[in-house]
XYZ file of C-alpha atoms in Angstrom:
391
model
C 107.376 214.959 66.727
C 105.745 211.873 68.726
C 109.043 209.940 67.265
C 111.427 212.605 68.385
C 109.634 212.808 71.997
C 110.059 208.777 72.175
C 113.891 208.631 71.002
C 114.388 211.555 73.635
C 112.708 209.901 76.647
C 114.613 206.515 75.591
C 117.790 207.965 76.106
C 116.934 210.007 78.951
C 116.214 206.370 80.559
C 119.432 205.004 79.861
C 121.333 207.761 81.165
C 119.113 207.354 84.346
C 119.863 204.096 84.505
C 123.270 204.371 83.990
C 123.501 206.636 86.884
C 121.621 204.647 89.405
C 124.060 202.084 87.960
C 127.142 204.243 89.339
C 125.347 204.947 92.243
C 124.820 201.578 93.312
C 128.144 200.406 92.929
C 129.729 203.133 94.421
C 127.967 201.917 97.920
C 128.065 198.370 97.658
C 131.524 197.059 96.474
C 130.024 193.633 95.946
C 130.543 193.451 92.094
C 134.563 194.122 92.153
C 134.556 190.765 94.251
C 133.982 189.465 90.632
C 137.448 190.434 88.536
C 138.970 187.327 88.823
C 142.716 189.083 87.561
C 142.691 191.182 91.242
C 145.501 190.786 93.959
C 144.428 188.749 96.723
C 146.047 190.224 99.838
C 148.793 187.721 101.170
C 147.628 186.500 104.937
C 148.548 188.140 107.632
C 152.328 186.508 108.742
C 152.376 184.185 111.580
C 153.674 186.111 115.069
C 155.066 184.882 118.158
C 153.568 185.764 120.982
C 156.907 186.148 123.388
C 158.083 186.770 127.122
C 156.747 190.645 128.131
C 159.534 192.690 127.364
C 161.447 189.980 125.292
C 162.252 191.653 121.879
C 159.711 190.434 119.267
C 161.013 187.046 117.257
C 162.196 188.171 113.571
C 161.139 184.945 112.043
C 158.709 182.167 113.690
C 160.397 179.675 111.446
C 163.639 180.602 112.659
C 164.626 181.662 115.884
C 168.345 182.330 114.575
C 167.003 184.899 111.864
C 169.600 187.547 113.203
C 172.532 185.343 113.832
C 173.680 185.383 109.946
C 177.223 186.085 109.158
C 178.819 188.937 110.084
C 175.332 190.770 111.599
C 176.674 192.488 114.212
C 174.804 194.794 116.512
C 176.098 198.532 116.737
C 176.769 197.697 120.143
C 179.719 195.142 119.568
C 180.309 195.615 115.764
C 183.454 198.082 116.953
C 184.868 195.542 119.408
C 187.765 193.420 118.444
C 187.606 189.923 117.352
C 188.851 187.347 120.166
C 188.613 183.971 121.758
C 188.609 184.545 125.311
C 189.408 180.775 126.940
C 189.064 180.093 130.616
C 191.457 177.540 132.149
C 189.879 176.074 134.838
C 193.029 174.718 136.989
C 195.260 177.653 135.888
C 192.593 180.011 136.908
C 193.209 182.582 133.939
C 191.533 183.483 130.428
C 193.877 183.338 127.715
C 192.576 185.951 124.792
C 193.686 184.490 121.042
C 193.467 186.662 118.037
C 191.509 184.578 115.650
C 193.382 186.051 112.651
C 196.910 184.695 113.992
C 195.704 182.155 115.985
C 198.166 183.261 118.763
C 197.636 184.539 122.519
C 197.601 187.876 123.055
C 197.069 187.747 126.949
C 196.478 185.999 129.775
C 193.956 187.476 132.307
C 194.063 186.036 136.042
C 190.975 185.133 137.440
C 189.041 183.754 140.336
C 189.334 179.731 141.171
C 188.296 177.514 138.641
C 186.770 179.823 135.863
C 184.062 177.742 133.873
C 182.665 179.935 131.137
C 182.939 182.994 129.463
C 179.331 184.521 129.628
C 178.266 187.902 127.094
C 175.672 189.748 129.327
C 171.855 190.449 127.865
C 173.216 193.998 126.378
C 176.259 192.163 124.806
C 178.621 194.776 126.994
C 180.216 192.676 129.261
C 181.564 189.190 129.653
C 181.078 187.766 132.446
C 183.940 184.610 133.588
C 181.887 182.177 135.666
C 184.913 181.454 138.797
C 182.872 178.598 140.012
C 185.176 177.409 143.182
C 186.492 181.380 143.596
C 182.105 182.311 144.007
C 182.548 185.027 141.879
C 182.336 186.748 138.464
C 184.882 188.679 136.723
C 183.321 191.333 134.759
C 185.734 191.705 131.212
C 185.101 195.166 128.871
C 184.804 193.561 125.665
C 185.725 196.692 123.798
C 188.848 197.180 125.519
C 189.559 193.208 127.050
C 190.251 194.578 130.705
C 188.637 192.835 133.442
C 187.112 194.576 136.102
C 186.643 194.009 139.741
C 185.259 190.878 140.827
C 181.399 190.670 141.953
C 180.461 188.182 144.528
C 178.136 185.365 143.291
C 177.620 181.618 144.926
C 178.682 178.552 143.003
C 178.211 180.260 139.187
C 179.018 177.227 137.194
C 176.903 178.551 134.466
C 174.823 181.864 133.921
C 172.107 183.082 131.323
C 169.929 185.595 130.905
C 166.490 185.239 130.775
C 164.916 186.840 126.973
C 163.823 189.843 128.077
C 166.978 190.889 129.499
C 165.126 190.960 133.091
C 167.035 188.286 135.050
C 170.505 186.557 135.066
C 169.825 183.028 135.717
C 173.039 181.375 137.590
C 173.336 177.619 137.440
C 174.211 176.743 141.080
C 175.604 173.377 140.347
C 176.505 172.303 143.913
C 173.731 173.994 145.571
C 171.302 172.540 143.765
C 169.596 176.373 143.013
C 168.727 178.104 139.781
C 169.212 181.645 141.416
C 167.664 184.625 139.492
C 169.753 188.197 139.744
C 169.665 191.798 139.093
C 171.416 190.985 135.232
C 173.432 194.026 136.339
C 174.595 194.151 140.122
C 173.946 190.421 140.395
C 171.931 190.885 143.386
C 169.734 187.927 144.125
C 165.933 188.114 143.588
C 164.586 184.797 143.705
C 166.122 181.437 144.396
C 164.371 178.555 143.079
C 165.752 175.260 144.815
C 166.063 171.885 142.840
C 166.032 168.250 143.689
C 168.192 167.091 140.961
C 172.065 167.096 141.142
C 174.204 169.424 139.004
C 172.315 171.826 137.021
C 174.201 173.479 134.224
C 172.917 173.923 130.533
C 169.566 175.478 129.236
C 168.277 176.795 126.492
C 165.112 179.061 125.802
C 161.460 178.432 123.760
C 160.921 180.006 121.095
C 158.771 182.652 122.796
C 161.088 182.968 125.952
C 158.109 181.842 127.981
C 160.099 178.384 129.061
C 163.236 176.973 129.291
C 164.896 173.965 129.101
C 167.991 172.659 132.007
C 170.182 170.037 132.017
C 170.964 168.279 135.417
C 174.128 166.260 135.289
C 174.706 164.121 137.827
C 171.311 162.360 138.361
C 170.417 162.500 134.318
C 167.610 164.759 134.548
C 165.503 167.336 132.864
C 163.940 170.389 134.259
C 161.242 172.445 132.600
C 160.759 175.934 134.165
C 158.559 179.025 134.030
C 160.465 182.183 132.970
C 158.351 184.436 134.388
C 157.226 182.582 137.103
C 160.857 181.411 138.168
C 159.772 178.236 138.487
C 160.503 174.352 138.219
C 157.103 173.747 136.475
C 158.206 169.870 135.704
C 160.912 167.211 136.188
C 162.162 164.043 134.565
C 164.857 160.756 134.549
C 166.246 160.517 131.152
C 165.794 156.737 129.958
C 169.052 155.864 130.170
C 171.256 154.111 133.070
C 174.173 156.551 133.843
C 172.748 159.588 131.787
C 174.744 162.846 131.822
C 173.268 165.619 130.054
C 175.283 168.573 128.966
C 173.974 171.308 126.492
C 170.979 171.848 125.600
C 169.942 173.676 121.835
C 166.618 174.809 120.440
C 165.825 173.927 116.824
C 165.854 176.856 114.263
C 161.688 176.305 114.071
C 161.544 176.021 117.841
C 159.526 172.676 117.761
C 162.269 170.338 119.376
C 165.202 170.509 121.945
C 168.526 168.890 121.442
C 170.182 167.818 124.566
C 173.774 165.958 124.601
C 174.737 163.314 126.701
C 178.236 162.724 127.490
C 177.428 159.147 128.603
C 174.893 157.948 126.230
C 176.966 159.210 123.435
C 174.508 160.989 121.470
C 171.970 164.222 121.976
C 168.582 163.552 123.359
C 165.706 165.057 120.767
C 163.202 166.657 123.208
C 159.310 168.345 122.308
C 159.687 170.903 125.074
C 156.536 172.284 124.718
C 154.936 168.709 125.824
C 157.656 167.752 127.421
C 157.060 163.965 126.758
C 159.755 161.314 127.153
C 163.010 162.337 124.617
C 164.459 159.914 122.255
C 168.566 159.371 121.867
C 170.276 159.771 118.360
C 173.642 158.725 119.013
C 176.531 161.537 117.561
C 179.675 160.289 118.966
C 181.579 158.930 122.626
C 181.395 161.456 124.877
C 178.744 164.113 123.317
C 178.929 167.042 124.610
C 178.363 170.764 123.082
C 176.094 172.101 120.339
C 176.648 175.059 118.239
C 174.410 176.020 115.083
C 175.552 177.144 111.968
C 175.468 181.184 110.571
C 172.741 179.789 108.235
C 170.979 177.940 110.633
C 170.399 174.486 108.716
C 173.450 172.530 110.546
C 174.844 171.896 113.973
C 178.315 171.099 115.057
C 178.403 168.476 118.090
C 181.483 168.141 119.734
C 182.194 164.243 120.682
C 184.664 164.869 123.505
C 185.645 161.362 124.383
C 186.658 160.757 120.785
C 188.334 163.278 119.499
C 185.777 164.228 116.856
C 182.759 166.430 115.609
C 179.202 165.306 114.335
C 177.740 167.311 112.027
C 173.641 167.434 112.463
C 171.459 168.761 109.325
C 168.372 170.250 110.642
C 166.607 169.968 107.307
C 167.219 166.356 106.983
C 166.798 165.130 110.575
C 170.011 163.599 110.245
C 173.747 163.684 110.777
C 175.371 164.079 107.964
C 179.196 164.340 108.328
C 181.709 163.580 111.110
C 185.496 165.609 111.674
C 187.810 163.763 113.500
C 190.733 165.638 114.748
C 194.063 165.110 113.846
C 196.101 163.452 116.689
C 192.999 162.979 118.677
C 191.574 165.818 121.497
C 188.955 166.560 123.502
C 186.680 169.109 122.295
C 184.393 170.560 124.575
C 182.472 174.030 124.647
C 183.036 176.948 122.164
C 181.435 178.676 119.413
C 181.658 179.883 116.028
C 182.843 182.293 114.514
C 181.421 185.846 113.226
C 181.859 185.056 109.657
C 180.602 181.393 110.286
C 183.529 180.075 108.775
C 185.670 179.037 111.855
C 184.479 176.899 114.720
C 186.067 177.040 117.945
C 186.428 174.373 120.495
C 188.732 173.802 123.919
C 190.175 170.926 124.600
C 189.637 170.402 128.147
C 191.759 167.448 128.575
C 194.968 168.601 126.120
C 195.627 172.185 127.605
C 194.666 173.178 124.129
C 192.308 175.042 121.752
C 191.147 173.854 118.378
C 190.105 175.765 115.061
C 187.889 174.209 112.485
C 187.234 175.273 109.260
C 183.033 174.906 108.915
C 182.943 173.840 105.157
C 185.371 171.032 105.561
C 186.821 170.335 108.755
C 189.949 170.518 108.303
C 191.832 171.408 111.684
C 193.184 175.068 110.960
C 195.117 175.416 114.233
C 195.418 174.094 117.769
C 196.431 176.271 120.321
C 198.237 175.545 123.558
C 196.411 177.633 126.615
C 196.407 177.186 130.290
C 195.287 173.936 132.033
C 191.426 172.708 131.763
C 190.183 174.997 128.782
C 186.712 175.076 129.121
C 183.887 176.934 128.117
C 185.228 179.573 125.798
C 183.465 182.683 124.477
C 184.154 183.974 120.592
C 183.428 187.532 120.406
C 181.957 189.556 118.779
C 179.084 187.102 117.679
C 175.953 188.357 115.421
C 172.245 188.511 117.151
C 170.623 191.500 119.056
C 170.782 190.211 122.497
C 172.918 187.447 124.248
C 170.615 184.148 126.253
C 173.885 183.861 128.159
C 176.277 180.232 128.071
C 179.121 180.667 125.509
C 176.933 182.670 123.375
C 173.397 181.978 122.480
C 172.032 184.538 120.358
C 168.731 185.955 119.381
């Protein structure tokens, strides 16, 4: 019996054991720390802090993450394809249909239209008549214009990320004038002391932007939400004359052509130091990315040609001449990313280039001093204003 009694308490003292064993580890989860074959959770992704009310940034390495082929908001994916051109001495819009590269009509305008603008919402167009002071509002769904709002000097407009302010480039009055986005109504005007503002672009998180002066060859840096010039400086070149201005797909570095030093600028907005010049092409002059966001098409308007950038690389990597020469100027590209379109403001003429090779697919006769034309519908949720910079 003394046996029996000692095998019995022996197992009654492993069972204890065991228990206090469960017990233990159910309150301290120490021990699982130990299997070696468990998940570790991923970090948490990187955000971007934005703008207040600026939609939040799909991808901080990418700030074109919804611009990929054919992504079109429910708000324009119903709208019809076209190339709306303004012609700044004939003081229309001629409207091609991409798929027959022909005109389909010719809208009259205010004096000297500049560029065809999409609105925040991507509902309206907006043509910038620069030497009429107006804008002519154009349904995109239906391509009627609308009556003519009253606006000073718009020789460019944007929108600032968060949809709250129109920003219109007052070239001649030397004003970046924030509006009602909707009535145009001025709220603030923020007066500048270089000559002939007209391109921008936005950070990454909408909190800054970049502008383009001109006629002296300067750079402004300004607050978004403070609507203000926040810093100021003379390119380092004799005779610069910036034109548009691009944010890298990472956000890290602005791109800046120069129609006069022949090549785009490479800018770190953020510290805004000194930019250095990577020469494209005579007469540099407007910057479009690509659907997949790895090149960038820079039209060299005093040569007939465009430079092809590769953002991977840090390098250009092709170069398109046109056939019979041109002038390529402002445009955009296509929905599909397969087509991109350019005016040719000194040849009364529009040109279509095919993205993979560069072959010339059409040119267009339009009215006289094509500018900055609009290709619409474009993918991205919300329009930054220009010819179509989309987020």
């Amino acid at each position: 019996m003394h046996r029996n009694l000692v095998k019995r308490t022996l197992i009654a003292g492993v069972a204890l054991a065991a228990l206090a064993a469960c017990g233990t580890q159910s309150k301290d989860p120490a021990p699982q720390a130990l299997n070696t074959n468990a998940a570790v959770p991923a970090p948490p992704k990187k955000t971007v802090q934005g703008l207040p009310g600026m939609p939040p940034v799909l991808d901080p390495k990418d700030v074109y993450a919804a611009d990929r082929p054919n992504q079109l908001s429910p708000v324009v994916k119903d709208f019809p394809s076209r190339v709306y051109v303004p012609n700044t001495e004939s003081d229309t819009v001629s409207v091609i249909d991409p798929k027959t590269f022909e005109i389909i009509e010719t809208i009259p305008v205010g004096r000297q239209p500049q560029h065809v603008v999409p609105s925040w919402d991507m509902k309206t167009l907006w043509v910038n008549n620069n030497r009429g002071h107006t804008l002519t509002p154009i349904d995109p769904r239906t391509g009627k214009a609308g009556k003519e709002v009253e606006v000073h000097d718009p020789y460019n407009l944007y929108f600032t990320p968060n949809g709250k302010y129109a920003v219109v480039m007052a070239s001649l009055d030397r004003e970046l004038v924030f509006r009602d986005p909707h009535t145009m109504e001025t709220v603030k005007t923020e007066p500048v002391t270089c000559y002939g503002v007209n391109h921008a672009d936005f950070s990454a998180d909408g909190k800054y932007f970049i502008v383009s002066c001109e006629f002296s060859g300067e750079l402004l840096k300004v607050d978004t939400e403070k609507m203000e010039v926040v810093a100021q400086q003379k390119l380092p070149f004799e005779g610069a004359m910036p034109q548009d201005v691009k944010i890298s797909p990472d956000g890290k570095k602005f791109y800046i052509a120069d129609m006069m030093a022949d090549g785009m600028w490479v800018l770190d907005g953020d510290s805004f130091t000194e930019p250095t010049l990577l020469p494209t092409g005579k007469g540099c002059h407007g910057l479009y990315v690509s659907r997949d966001s790895r090149e960038m098409y820079v039209s060299n308007r005093g040569e007939g040609s465009v430079s092809v950038f590769d953002f991977t690389q840090n390098r250009l990597t092709k170069k398109w001449h046109l056939p019979d020469g041109g002038s390529p100027d402002m445009g955009g590209v296509s929905a599909d990313g397969k087509v991109l379109w350019l005016s040719g403001r000194y040849d009364a003429e529009v040109y279509a280039i095919d993205t993979r090779t560069g072959t010339q697919l059409a040119r267009i006769p339009v009215g006289a001093g094509p500018h900055g034309l609009a290709v619409y519908p474009q993918p991205g949720r919300y329009s930054l204003g220009h010819t179509g910079i989309f987020r």
